[in-house]
C-alpha positions as a printed Julia matrix, in Angstrom:
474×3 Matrix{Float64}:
  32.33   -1.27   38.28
  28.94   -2.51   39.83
  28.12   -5.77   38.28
  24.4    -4.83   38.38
  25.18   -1.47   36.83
  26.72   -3.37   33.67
  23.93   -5.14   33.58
  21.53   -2.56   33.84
  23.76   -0.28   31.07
  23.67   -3.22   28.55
  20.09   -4.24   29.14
  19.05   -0.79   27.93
  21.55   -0.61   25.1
  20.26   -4.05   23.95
  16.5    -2.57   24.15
  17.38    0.42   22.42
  18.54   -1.84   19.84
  15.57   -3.72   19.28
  13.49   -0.14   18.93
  15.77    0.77   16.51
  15.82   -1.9    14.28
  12.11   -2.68   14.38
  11.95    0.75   13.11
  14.07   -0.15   10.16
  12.13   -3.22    9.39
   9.57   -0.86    8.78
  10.66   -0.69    4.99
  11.96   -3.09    2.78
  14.91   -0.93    1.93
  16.34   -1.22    5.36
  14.35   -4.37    6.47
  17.77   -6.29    6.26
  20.13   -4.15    8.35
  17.11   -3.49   11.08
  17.19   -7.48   11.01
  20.78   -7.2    12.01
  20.47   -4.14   14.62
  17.7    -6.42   16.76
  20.23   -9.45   16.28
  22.85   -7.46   17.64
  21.05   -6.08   20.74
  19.31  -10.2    21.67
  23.06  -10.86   20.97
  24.1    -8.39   24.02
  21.07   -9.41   26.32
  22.36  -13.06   26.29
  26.03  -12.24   27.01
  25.33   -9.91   29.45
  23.35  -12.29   31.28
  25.55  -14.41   32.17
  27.21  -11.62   34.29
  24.65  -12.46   36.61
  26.88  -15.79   37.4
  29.14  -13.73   40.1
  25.5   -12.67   41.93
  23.93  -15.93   42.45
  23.06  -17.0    46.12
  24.98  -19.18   48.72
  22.65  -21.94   47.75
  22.96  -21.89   44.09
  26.79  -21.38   44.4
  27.31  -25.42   44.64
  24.89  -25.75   41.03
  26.85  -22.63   39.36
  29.51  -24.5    37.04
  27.09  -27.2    36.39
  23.98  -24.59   35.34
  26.46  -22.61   32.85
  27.5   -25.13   31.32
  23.79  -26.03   30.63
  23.28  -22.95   29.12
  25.85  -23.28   27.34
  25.13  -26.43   25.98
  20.96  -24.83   25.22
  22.64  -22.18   23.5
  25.17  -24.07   21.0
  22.14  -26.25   20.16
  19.46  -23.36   20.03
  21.86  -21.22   17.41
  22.91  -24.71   15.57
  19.56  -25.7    14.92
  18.94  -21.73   13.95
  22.07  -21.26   12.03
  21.36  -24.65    9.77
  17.73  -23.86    9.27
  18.05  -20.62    8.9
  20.11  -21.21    5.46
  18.6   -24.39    4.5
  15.36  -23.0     4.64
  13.24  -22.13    0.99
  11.57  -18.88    0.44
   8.32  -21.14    0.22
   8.68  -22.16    3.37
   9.46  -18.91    5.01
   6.07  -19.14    6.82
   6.41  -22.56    8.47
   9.05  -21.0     9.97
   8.08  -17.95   11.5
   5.39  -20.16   13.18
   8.09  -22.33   14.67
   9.83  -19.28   16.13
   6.57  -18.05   17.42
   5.59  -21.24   19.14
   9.38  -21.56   20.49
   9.16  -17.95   21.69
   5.8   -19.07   23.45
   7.2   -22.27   24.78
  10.59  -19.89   26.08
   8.01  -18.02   28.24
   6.02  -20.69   29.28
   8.69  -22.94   30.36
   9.74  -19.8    32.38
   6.65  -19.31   34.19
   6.31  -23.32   34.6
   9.66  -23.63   36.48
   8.63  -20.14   38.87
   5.14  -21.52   39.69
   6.75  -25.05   40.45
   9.52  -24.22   42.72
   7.4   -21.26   44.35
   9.89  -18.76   43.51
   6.61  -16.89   41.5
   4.38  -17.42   44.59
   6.97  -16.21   47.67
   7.36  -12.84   45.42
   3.46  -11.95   45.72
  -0.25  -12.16   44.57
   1.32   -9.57   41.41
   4.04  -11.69   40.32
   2.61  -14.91   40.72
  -0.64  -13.36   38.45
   2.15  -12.28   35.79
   3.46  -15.57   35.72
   0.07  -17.77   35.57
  -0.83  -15.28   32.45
   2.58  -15.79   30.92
   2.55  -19.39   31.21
  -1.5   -19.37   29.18
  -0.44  -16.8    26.71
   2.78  -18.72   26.02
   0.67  -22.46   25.92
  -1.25  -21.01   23.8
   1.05  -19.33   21.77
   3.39  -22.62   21.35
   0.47  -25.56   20.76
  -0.89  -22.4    18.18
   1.8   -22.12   16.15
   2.62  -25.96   16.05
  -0.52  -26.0    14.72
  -0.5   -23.92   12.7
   3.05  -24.52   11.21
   1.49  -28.25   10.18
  -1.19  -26.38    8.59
   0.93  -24.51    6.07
   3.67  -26.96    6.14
   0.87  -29.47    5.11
   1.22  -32.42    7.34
  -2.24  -30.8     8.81
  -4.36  -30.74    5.58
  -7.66  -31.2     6.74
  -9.56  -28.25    9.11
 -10.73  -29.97   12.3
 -13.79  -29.37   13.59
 -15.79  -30.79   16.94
 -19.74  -30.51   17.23
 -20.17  -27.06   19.44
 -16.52  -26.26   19.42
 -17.0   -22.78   20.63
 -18.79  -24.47   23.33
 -15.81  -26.46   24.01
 -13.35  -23.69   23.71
 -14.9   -21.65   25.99
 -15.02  -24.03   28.66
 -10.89  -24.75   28.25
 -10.62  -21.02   28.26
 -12.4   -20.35   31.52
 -10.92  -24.26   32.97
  -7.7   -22.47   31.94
  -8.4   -19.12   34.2
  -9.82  -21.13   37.15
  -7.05  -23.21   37.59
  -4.69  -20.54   37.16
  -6.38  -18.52   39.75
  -6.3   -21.99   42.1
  -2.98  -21.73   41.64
  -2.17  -17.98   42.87
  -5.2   -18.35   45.48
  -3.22  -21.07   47.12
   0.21  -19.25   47.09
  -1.58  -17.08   49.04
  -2.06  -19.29   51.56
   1.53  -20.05   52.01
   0.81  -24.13   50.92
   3.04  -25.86   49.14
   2.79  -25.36   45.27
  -0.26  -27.65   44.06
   2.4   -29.48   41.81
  -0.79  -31.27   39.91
  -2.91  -28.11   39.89
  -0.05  -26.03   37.89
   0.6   -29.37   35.57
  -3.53  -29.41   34.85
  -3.09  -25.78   34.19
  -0.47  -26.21   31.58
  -1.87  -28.93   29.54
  -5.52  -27.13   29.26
  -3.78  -24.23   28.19
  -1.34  -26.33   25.7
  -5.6   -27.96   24.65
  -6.52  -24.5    24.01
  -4.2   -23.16   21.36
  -4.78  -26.75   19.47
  -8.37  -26.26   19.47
  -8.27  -22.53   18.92
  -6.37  -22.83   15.98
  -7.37  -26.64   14.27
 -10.42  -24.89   12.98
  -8.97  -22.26   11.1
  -8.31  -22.02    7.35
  -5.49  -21.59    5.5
  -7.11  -18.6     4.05
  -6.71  -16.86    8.06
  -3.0   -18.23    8.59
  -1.24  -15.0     7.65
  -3.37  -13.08   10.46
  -3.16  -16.34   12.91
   0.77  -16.18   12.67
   0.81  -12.35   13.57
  -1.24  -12.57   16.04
   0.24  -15.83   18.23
   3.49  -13.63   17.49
   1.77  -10.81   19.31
   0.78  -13.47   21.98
   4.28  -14.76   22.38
   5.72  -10.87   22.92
   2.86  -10.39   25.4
   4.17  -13.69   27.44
   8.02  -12.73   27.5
   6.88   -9.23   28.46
   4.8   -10.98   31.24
   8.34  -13.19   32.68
   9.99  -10.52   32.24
   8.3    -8.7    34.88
   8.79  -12.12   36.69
  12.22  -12.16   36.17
  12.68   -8.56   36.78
  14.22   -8.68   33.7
  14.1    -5.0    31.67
  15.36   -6.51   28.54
  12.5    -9.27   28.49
  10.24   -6.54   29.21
  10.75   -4.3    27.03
  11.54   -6.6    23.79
   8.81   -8.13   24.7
   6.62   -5.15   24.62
   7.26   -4.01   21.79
   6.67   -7.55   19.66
   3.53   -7.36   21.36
   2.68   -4.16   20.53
   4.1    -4.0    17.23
   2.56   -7.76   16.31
  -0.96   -6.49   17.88
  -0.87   -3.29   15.42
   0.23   -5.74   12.32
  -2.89   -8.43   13.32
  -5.43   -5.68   13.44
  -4.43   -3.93    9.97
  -4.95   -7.45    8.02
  -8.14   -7.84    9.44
  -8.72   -4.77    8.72
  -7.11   -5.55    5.0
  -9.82   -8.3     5.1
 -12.5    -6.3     6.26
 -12.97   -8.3     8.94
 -12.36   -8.57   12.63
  -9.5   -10.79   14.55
 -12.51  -12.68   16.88
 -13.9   -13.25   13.37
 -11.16  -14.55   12.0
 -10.81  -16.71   15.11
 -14.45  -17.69   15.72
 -16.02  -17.62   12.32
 -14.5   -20.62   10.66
 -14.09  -19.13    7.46
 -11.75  -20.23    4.87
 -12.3   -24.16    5.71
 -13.52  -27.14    3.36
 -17.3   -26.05    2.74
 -17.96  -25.73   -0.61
 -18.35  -22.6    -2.38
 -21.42  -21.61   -4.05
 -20.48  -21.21   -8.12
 -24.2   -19.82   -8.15
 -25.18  -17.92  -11.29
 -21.55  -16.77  -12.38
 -21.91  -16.04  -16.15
 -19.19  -16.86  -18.94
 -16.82  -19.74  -19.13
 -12.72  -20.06  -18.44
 -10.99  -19.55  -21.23
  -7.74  -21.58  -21.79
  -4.76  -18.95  -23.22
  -1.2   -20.45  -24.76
   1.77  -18.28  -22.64
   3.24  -17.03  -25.74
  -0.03  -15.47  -27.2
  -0.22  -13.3   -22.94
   3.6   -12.65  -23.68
   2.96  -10.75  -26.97
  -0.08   -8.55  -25.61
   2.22   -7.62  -22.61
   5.19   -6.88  -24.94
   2.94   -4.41  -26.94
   1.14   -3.04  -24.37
   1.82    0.38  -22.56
   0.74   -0.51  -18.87
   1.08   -4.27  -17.18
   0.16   -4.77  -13.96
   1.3    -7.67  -12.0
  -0.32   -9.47   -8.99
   1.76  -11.86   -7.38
   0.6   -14.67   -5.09
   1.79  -18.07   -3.22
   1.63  -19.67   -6.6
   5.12  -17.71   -7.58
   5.95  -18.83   -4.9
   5.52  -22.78   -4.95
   6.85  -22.44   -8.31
  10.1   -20.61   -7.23
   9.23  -18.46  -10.54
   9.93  -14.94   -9.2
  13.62  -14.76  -10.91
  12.24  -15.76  -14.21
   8.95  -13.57  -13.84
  11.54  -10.5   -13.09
  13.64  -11.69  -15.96
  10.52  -11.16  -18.18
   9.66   -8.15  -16.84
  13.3    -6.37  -17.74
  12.66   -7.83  -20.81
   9.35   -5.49  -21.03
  10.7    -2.48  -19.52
  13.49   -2.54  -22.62
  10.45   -2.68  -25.05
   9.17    0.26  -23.1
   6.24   -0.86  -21.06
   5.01    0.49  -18.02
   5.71   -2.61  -15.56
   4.19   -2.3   -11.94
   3.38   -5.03   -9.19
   0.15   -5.16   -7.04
   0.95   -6.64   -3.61
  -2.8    -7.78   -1.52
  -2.42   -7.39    2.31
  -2.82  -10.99    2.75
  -0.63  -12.11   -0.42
   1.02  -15.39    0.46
   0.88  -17.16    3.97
   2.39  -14.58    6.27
   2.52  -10.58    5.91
   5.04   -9.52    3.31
   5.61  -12.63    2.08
   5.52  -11.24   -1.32
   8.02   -8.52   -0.85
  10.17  -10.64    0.75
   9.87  -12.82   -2.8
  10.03   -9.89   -5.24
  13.0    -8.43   -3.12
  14.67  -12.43   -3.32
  14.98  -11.38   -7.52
  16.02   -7.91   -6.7
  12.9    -6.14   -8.0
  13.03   -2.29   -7.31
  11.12   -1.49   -4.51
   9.59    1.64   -7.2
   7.72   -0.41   -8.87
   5.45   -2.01   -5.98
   3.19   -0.78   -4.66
   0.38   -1.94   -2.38
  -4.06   -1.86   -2.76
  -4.59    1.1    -1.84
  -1.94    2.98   -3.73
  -2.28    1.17   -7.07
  -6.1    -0.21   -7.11
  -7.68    3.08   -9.5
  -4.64    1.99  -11.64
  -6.42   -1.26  -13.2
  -8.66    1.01  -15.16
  -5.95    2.38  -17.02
  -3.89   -1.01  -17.48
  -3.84   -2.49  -20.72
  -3.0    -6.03  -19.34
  -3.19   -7.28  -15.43
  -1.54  -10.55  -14.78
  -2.44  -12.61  -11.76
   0.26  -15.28  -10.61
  -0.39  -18.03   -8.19
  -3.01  -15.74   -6.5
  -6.99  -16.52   -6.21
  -9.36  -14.72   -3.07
  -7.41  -11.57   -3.41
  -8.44  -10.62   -6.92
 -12.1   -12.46   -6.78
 -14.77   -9.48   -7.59
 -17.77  -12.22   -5.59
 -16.08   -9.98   -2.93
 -17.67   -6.88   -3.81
 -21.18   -8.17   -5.0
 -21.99  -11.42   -3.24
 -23.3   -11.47   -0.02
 -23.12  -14.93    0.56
 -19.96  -15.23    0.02
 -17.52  -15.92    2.74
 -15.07  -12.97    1.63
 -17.83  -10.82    0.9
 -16.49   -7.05    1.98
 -12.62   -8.39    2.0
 -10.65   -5.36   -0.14
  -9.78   -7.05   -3.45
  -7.38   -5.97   -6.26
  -9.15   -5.06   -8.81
  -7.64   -6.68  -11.7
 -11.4    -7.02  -13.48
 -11.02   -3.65  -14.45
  -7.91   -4.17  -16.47
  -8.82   -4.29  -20.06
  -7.68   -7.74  -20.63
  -6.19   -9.99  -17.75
  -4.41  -13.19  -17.54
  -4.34  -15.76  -14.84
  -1.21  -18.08  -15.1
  -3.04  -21.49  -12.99
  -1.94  -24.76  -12.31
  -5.71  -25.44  -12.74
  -9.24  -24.58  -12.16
  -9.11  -25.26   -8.43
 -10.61  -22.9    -5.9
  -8.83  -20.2    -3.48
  -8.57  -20.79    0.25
 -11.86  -19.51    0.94
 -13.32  -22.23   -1.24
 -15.54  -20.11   -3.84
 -15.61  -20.18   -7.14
 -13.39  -16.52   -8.95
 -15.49  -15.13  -11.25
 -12.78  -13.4   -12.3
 -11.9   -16.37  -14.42
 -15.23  -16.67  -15.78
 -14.94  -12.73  -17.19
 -14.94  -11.64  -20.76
 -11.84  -10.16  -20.4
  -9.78  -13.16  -18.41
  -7.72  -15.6   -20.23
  -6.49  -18.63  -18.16
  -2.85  -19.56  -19.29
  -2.48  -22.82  -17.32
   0.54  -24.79  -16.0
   3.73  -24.05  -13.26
   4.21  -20.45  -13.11
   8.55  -20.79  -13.84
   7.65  -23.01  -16.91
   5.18  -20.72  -18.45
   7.8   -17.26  -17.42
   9.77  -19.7   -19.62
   7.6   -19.68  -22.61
   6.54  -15.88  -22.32
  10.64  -14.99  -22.21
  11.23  -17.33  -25.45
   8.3   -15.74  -26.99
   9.23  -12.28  -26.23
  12.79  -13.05  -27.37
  11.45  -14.52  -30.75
  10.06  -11.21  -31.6
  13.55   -9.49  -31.82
């Protein structure tokens, strides 16, 4: 059989694949195996492209052992390092790493368009291809310095939000730097010169500048939309070599990340009420200081056991999860507790925020780590008029997303940004380390409520003390 026919045959099995299990992924019931179906078709797309080994040209023929065993050598080290992480890794960390894979996806594409545009291959194929690879190679730059960036950020080895005087000044002018010298760069393929060797390097490195000073100013508060949307970017690149490459698999997998990362970006800014070039450009969710302003009432300081025995003879409990359960690991004790309620008869259901945690789903992901049912979460907009009827709302680890200054203060900085609405509850709890602000750096008046008690300390210890308590009772 045809070589290229194999090739061809697999490449579309392997994107098939990919459709498939994205569309899986789509739920948290069959998340894991559409996880597995996309592995399974990348999985085919590498193997099968080493096939193209027995079609290389007279003058590659001489490099051919040497080059495989390269790859081979790329690979063992690429699924090592995956492999080792991939188990090592904490749930808590989860986020640091999909902003590794992003940038390493961007850096994939960008190192592909760097080594096109610098032995010409790019330019001698036309003004098309060498535009598709110039766009790859900024996407991708941008996409890789991005994500290191932003992985520091959550990973905290970046704590503090960098800004320059006029930086949208100076962003602008490495964006449009960026463009110019990538259109240098076709302009002279063109021409049939040599490639500008220093031209394409100067491109690189003000596009590598760009993502750094794109992303330095952002908050932690804007990660989770950041990360989908340099994961959008980093599709949008390998779609971009792929069409370089002439490469259908890169092409299409790459569409559809793109696509399917572009669609995720724009519903948390919509979640937020808010648009992605104001996420980007506003500088929200930095170090400025919030304005407490006129909020009326104090914070008053609850013992867990005394929030254990409302919940245990209450009818309704609502639960609102944030990166708090998280930090604290707490999410097999809180479920733990939460059996312990359902036995007692209570009406137990979880409110999941958009932008819960540091990347989307991020709370599923944790709930589903302690094997709560997926029946009893629910997101906003399904469970929001709920609050009214709930006897007692508990907020773990979470602060912006249940903050009501978003509804009534206009000067806020999440003013309009959907919130749960966990005032309405008739009595809620917040379980705190302390009496710090959210992300967004305003104070909650949610704390400050009649109907808030603040049970403070590490959200496993205190699951602790509500299961002893609720245990005491009989």
């Amino acid at each position: 059989m045809d070589t290229s026919l194999i090739i061809e045959t697999a490449y579309f099995v392997a994107a098939l694949l990919f459709i498939y299990g994205l569309k899986r992924m789509s739920s948290p019931v069959t998340a894991r195996s559409g996880i597995l179906v996309a592995g399974w078709g990348m999985a085919l797309a590498v193997v099968v492209a080493f096939l193209y080994g027995f079609d290389v040209n007279e003058r590659a023929q001489p490099h051919l052992t040497m080059n495989i065993a390269l790859v081979l050598i790329a690979l063992g080290l690429g699924v090592g390092w995956a492999w080792y992480s991939g188990k090592k890794v904490a749930m808590t960390n989860m986020p640091q790493m999909v902003a590794l894979y992003n940038g390493m996806g961007g850096g994939a594409a960008a190192a592909i368009a760097a080594v096109e545009l610098f032995s010409g291959n790019a330019q001698a194929h036309g003004v098309v291809i060498s535009i598709l690879a110039v766009l790859g190679g900024l996407i991708g730059s941008v996409a890789l310095s991005g994500s290191l960036v932003a992985w520091a950020k959550l990973d905290g080895r970046l704590n503090r939000v960098l800004r320059l005087p006029m930086q949208q000044l100076v962003n602008a002018v490495l964006f449009f730097a960026s463009l110019a010298t990538g259109a240098a760069v076709v302009t002279a393929g063109m021409a049939g010169a040599e490639p500008p060797m220093l031209l394409i390097a100067v491109f690189f490195l003000i596009a590598l500048a760009l993502g750094v000073m794109i992303t330095t100013p952002i908050g932690g508060a804007d990660m989770p939309v950041v990360i989908s949307l340099y994961n959008a970017l980093t599709g949008l690149a390998v779609a971009f070599e792929g069409f370089v490459l002439q490469n259908p698999a890169m092409i299409i997998a790459g569409t559809v990340v793109g696509s399917a990362g572009t669609l995720l970006t724009l519903m948390m800014a919509k979640a937020m009420n808010r648009s992605v070039t104001n996420v980007l450009f506003s500088q929200f969710g930095g170090d400025e200081e919030g304005d407490a302003g006129d909020i009326q009432g104090s914070m008053k300081a609850s013992e867990a056991s005394d929030a254990a025995i409302a919940m245990y003879y209450a009818s309704k409990v609502i639960i609102v999860p944030g990166y708090g359960l998280a930090v604290a690991q707490a999410q097999h004790k809180l479920y733990e507790f939460v059996k312990l309620l359902q036995k007692q008869g209570v009406d137990v259901r979880f409110a999941i925020h958009p932008v819960a945690g540091r990347m989307p789903g991020h709370m599923n992901v944790l709930l589903a780590e302690a094997g709560v049912p997926y029946d009893i979460i629910a997101d906003l907009e399904d469970i929001n008029e709920d609050f009214t009827q709930a006897d007692v709302a508990v907020v773990i680890g979470a602060n912006d997303v249940v903050n009501p200054a978003a509804r009534t203060r206009k000067s806020s900085p999440i003013y309009g940004m959907p919130i749960l609405n966990v005032d309405q509850a008739h009595q809620a709890y917040v379980i705190k380390r302390g009496q710090g602000k959210g992300y967004s750096g305003v104070e909650n008046e949610l704390f400050y409520a009649e109907n808030t008690a603040m049970v403070y300390g590490d959200a496993q210890k205190v699951m602790v003390q509500m299961i002893e308590a609720v245990k005491a009772l009989g």
